[in-house]
Short mmCIF file of C-alpha atoms in Angstrom, two decimals:
data_model
loop_
_atom_site.label_atom_id
_atom_site.label_comp_id
_atom_site.label_asym_id
_atom_site.label_seq_id
_atom_site.Cartn_x
_atom_site.Cartn_y
_atom_site.Cartn_z
CA MET A 10 147.11 18.63 40.20
CA ARG A 11 146.87 21.95 38.36
CA LEU A 12 147.87 25.48 39.02
CA LEU A 13 145.43 27.95 40.50
CA TRP A 14 144.75 31.31 38.96
CA LEU A 15 145.36 34.32 41.02
CA GLY A 16 141.94 35.40 41.83
CA ALA A 17 139.51 34.98 44.59
CA GLY A 18 138.07 32.19 46.59
CA ILE A 19 139.55 30.49 49.61
CA PRO A 20 140.11 27.46 47.60
CA VAL A 21 141.11 24.02 47.70
CA LEU A 22 144.58 24.22 46.71
CA GLY A 23 143.92 20.88 45.31
CA ALA A 24 146.12 20.81 42.34
CA VAL A 25 149.54 21.90 41.85
CA LEU A 26 150.14 24.85 44.10
CA THR A 27 152.30 26.35 41.57
CA ALA A 28 155.41 27.75 41.21
CA LEU A 29 157.64 30.63 41.66
CA VAL A 30 158.66 31.37 38.15
CA LEU A 31 162.32 32.22 38.29
CA GLN A 32 163.63 34.49 35.58
CA LEU A 33 167.16 35.75 35.36
CA LEU A 34 168.73 32.84 37.22
CA SER A 35 172.07 32.19 35.63
CA LEU A 36 174.86 31.52 38.11
CA GLU A 37 177.01 28.38 37.67
CA GLY A 38 175.01 25.57 39.21
CA GLU A 39 172.57 28.09 40.71
CA SER A 40 169.26 29.41 39.52
CA GLU A 41 168.25 33.00 39.74
CA PRO A 42 164.60 34.07 39.87
CA GLY A 43 162.55 36.36 37.71
CA PRO A 44 159.88 38.77 39.14
CA ALA A 45 160.24 39.31 42.87
CA ALA A 46 158.33 40.12 46.06
CA THR A 47 159.09 42.37 49.02
CA ALA A 48 159.39 40.79 52.42
CA SER A 49 158.85 44.16 54.00
CA GLY A 50 155.85 44.87 51.78
CA ALA A 51 157.19 48.33 50.94
CA SER A 52 159.07 49.58 47.92
CA SER A 53 162.79 50.01 48.38
CA ALA A 54 162.98 52.88 45.90
CA GLY A 55 164.52 56.09 47.13
CA GLY A 56 167.89 55.06 48.54
CA PRO A 57 169.73 52.19 50.20
CA SER A 58 167.63 50.01 52.50
CA THR A 59 168.65 49.33 56.08
CA GLN A 60 166.82 45.99 55.88
CA PRO A 61 168.60 42.80 54.72
CA PHE A 62 166.48 42.94 51.55
CA ALA A 63 163.11 44.12 50.21
CA VAL A 64 160.41 41.99 48.59
CA THR A 65 157.27 43.14 46.77
CA ALA A 66 154.42 41.03 45.41
CA ARG A 67 152.03 41.75 42.56
CA GLN A 68 149.19 39.77 41.06
CA GLU A 69 149.77 38.43 37.56
CA ASP A 70 147.34 37.07 34.95
CA GLU A 71 144.48 39.35 35.90
CA ALA A 72 141.96 37.51 33.70
CA GLY A 73 140.29 34.58 35.44
CA CYS A 74 137.80 33.83 38.22
CA THR A 75 137.60 34.57 41.94
CA ALA A 76 135.27 32.85 44.37
CA LEU A 77 133.74 34.18 47.59
CA PRO A 78 132.43 31.97 50.42
CA ARG A 79 129.03 33.75 50.50
CA ARG A 80 126.66 35.51 48.12
CA VAL A 81 127.43 39.21 47.82
CA SER A 82 124.63 40.89 49.76
CA ALA A 83 125.88 44.30 50.92
CA PRO A 84 124.53 47.10 48.65
CA SER A 85 127.95 48.77 48.65
CA ASP A 86 129.63 45.58 47.41
CA ARG A 87 127.05 45.06 44.66
CA ALA A 88 127.50 48.68 43.60
CA GLU A 89 131.28 48.22 43.35
CA LEU A 90 130.80 45.17 41.10
CA VAL A 91 128.23 46.71 38.78
CA SER A 92 130.16 49.96 38.41
CA GLY A 93 133.56 48.32 38.01
CA GLY A 94 134.84 49.98 41.19
CA ASP A 95 137.34 48.57 43.69
CA VAL A 96 136.68 44.88 43.11
CA HIS A 97 139.84 43.95 45.05
CA ALA A 98 138.30 45.60 48.12
CA VAL A 99 135.13 43.52 47.66
CA VAL A 100 137.24 40.37 47.47
CA ARG A 101 139.19 41.35 50.62
CA ARG A 102 136.06 42.14 52.62
CA ASN A 103 134.43 38.87 51.62
CA GLN A 104 137.52 36.67 52.08
CA GLY A 105 137.67 35.62 48.44
CA ALA A 106 140.18 33.37 46.70
CA ARG A 107 141.42 32.87 43.16
CA VAL A 108 139.91 29.88 41.37
CA GLY A 109 142.08 27.23 39.76
CA GLU A 110 145.31 29.20 39.62
CA LEU A 111 146.88 32.03 41.56
CA THR A 112 149.93 33.57 39.90
CA VAL A 113 152.03 36.08 41.81
CA GLY A 114 155.08 37.98 40.61
CA PHE A 115 157.80 38.84 43.14
CA THR A 116 160.75 41.22 43.08
CA LEU A 117 163.63 40.72 45.49
CA GLU A 118 166.01 43.62 46.03
CA GLY A 119 169.28 43.26 47.91
CA GLY A 120 170.16 45.52 50.84
CA ASP A 121 173.58 46.86 51.82
CA ARG A 122 175.26 43.43 52.00
CA SER A 123 175.13 40.24 49.97
CA LEU A 124 172.92 37.39 51.13
CA THR A 125 171.63 34.06 49.90
CA VAL A 126 167.95 33.11 49.79
CA THR A 127 167.89 29.41 50.67
CA SER A 128 164.15 28.77 50.35
CA ILE A 129 160.65 30.21 50.14
CA ASP A 130 158.38 28.14 52.35
CA ILE A 131 154.64 27.66 51.85
CA GLU A 132 152.79 27.65 55.17
CA PRO A 133 149.14 26.49 54.85
CA LYS A 134 146.72 27.92 57.43
CA SER A 135 145.06 24.50 57.79
CA PRO A 136 146.39 20.92 57.64
CA ARG A 137 144.06 20.05 54.75
CA ALA A 138 142.11 21.87 52.08
CA ALA A 139 138.48 22.79 52.76
CA ALA A 140 135.55 22.52 50.35
CA PRO A 141 135.66 24.84 47.31
CA LEU A 142 134.18 28.29 47.89
CA ALA A 143 130.68 28.35 46.42
CA GLY A 144 129.05 31.64 47.44
CA THR A 145 129.77 34.06 44.57
CA LEU A 146 131.89 33.61 41.44
CA LEU A 147 133.46 36.66 39.75
CA CYS A 148 135.00 36.07 36.30
CA GLU A 149 137.04 38.59 34.32
CA PRO A 150 137.23 38.46 30.51
CA GLY A 151 140.33 37.66 28.53
CA ALA A 152 143.34 35.49 29.32
CA GLY A 153 146.74 36.09 30.86
CA GLY A 154 150.10 35.21 29.32
CA GLU A 155 152.31 32.34 30.38
CA PRO A 156 155.52 33.20 32.23
CA LYS A 157 158.74 31.86 30.71
CA ILE A 158 159.87 30.02 33.84
CA GLN A 159 157.64 28.57 36.54
CA LEU A 160 157.76 26.76 39.83
CA PHE A 161 154.78 24.69 40.90
CA ALA A 162 153.19 23.63 44.17
CA ASP A 163 150.40 21.14 44.80
CA MET A 164 148.09 22.78 47.32
CA ASP A 165 146.11 19.59 47.80
CA SER A 166 149.21 18.12 49.39
CA PRO A 167 149.35 18.30 53.20
CA ASP A 168 152.85 19.83 52.91
CA PRO A 169 153.07 21.77 49.62
CA VAL A 170 156.49 22.88 48.37
CA PHE A 171 157.78 24.60 45.25
CA LEU A 172 158.64 22.21 42.44
CA THR A 173 160.57 22.71 39.21
CA GLY A 174 157.60 21.96 36.95
CA GLY A 175 153.90 21.18 36.85
CA THR A 176 154.45 17.42 36.65
CA SER A 177 157.84 17.35 38.39
CA THR A 178 158.60 15.88 41.82
CA ARG A 179 161.90 17.78 42.14
CA ARG A 180 161.99 20.45 44.85
CA TYR A 181 163.34 23.70 43.48
CA PHE A 182 165.09 24.87 46.64
CA LYS A 183 166.65 21.48 47.28
CA GLU A 184 168.95 22.06 44.32
CA ASN A 185 168.98 25.86 43.94
CA VAL A 186 169.50 29.03 45.94
CA ILE A 187 169.16 32.72 45.03
CA THR A 188 172.10 35.03 45.67
CA LEU A 189 171.38 38.76 46.08
CA ALA A 190 174.23 41.25 45.72
CA PRO A 191 173.81 44.71 47.32
CA GLY A 192 171.10 46.58 45.42
CA GLU A 193 170.54 43.71 42.97
CA GLN A 194 166.99 42.93 41.82
CA VAL A 195 165.78 39.42 41.01
CA ASN A 196 162.33 38.59 39.62
CA LEU A 197 160.28 35.44 40.20
CA THR A 198 156.82 34.19 39.32
CA ALA A 199 154.92 31.67 41.45
CA THR A 200 151.80 29.82 40.41
CA PHE A 201 149.59 28.15 43.01
CA VAL A 202 147.05 25.58 41.79
CA ALA A 203 143.97 24.06 43.42
CA GLU A 204 141.44 21.63 41.95
CA LYS A 205 139.81 19.78 44.85
CA GLY A 206 139.30 22.33 47.57
CA SER A 207 140.20 25.74 48.97
CA ARG A 208 143.16 26.83 51.04
CA GLU A 209 144.70 29.91 52.57
CA PHE A 210 148.45 30.06 53.10
CA GLY A 211 151.41 32.29 53.88
CA LEU A 212 154.89 32.57 52.36
CA VAL A 213 158.10 32.84 54.36
CA LEU A 214 161.45 33.62 52.76
CA ARG A 215 164.51 32.13 54.46
CA TYR A 216 168.02 33.48 53.92
CA VAL A 217 171.60 33.45 55.17
CA ARG A 218 173.67 36.63 55.62
CA ASN A 219 177.16 36.72 57.11
CA GLY A 220 176.74 33.13 58.21
CA LYS A 221 173.54 33.85 60.14
CA SER A 222 170.10 32.52 59.21
CA GLY A 223 166.99 34.71 59.06
CA LYS A 224 163.44 34.65 57.76
CA ALA A 225 160.83 37.17 56.61
CA PRO A 226 157.17 36.92 55.60
CA VAL A 227 156.17 37.80 52.02
CA PRO A 228 153.13 40.14 52.03
CA ALA A 229 150.29 39.32 49.62
CA PRO A 230 149.32 41.69 46.76
CA HIS A 231 146.53 44.26 47.16
CA ARG A 232 146.91 44.17 50.97
CA GLY A 233 145.03 40.89 50.80
CA ARG A 234 145.93 37.27 51.50
CA TYR A 235 147.25 34.21 49.70
CA ALA A 236 144.31 31.88 48.96
CA VAL A 237 143.25 29.58 46.14
CA THR A 238 140.23 27.35 45.55
CA GLY A 239 138.89 24.77 43.16
CA TYR A 240 135.67 25.24 41.21
CA ALA A 241 132.37 24.39 42.92
CA PRO A 242 129.63 22.62 40.90
CA ARG A 243 127.24 25.55 41.50
CA TYR A 244 127.31 29.02 43.07
CA GLY A 245 124.86 31.19 44.92
CA ALA A 246 125.55 33.93 42.37
CA VAL A 247 127.74 34.27 39.26
CA TYR A 248 128.98 37.59 37.88
CA GLU A 249 130.70 38.05 34.52
CA GLY A 250 133.06 40.95 33.87
CA SER A 251 133.21 43.13 30.78
CA SER A 252 135.89 45.11 28.98
CA GLY A 253 134.31 48.25 30.47
CA GLY A 254 135.23 47.12 33.96
CA GLY A 255 131.78 46.41 35.41
CA TYR A 256 130.21 43.04 36.24
CA ARG A 257 126.77 41.72 35.33
CA ARG A 258 124.81 38.97 37.10
CA VAL A 259 124.21 35.87 34.98
CA GLU A 260 121.39 33.37 35.50
CA ASP A 261 123.41 30.16 35.14
CA PRO A 262 124.61 29.10 38.65
CA ARG A 263 127.29 26.89 37.14
CA PRO A 264 130.86 28.26 36.91
CA CYS A 265 130.68 29.17 33.21
CA PRO A 266 132.52 30.20 31.11
CA GLY A 267 135.61 30.12 33.29
CA ALA A 268 135.35 26.53 34.54
CA PRO A 269 136.81 23.50 32.79
CA ALA A 270 134.52 21.25 30.75
CA ALA A 271 134.44 18.77 33.62
CA GLN A 272 132.14 21.15 35.49
CA GLY A 273 129.36 20.43 33.02
CA CYS A 274 129.33 23.79 31.26
#
């Protein structure tokens, strides 16, 4: 399976639902993550937090493709695309999902007491992936950079978990935990991959503080949702982005140029 790009489409998380890339993990026998996410969804800047910790999420690797389940028909949505307006709002309204790979950066920030993050669970909204989204494809130009450390998850699996590599079978949180000192920040990057279908999911962070277990949801970036999808053979409409920010409609209904060669492009 492969990793999905953070984009649109409610996809088949059919490849490797990828990984939380952990940067800055260097305790003896323990790993510490890189970019982090906020379980509360709000920034913890401006003073000590009364919450156990804060987690914020941001979308990485902006270049790529997003798929929507239907053709964009509302005049307001088409205007946003052509003018390069709030494309994230169009994706939210139309329940879109990133195609191929969804990469999210997270920042964890400790509260007033130390705690240990024991796992970040992936909770699919359905037992199996659905068909790839095939309504509208939106592709941005350019390419994103590769994070230094990654965790991977196969979203085609009925029970996806974070692994230590794209081809690994080792569960990251089976061997590692993340310790947060008061006020400490830890960054992680997670890549979710889908090749065969589409899938929506949630993330739940589990931790232990003062001997007591707790859990907190990890909000998605852009006030949206976590979703990834594989490429469809054809789309109802395909839009290609430009460096100026706007999108233009292209005639070819195939997922070009963003799709792999296997799609016949």
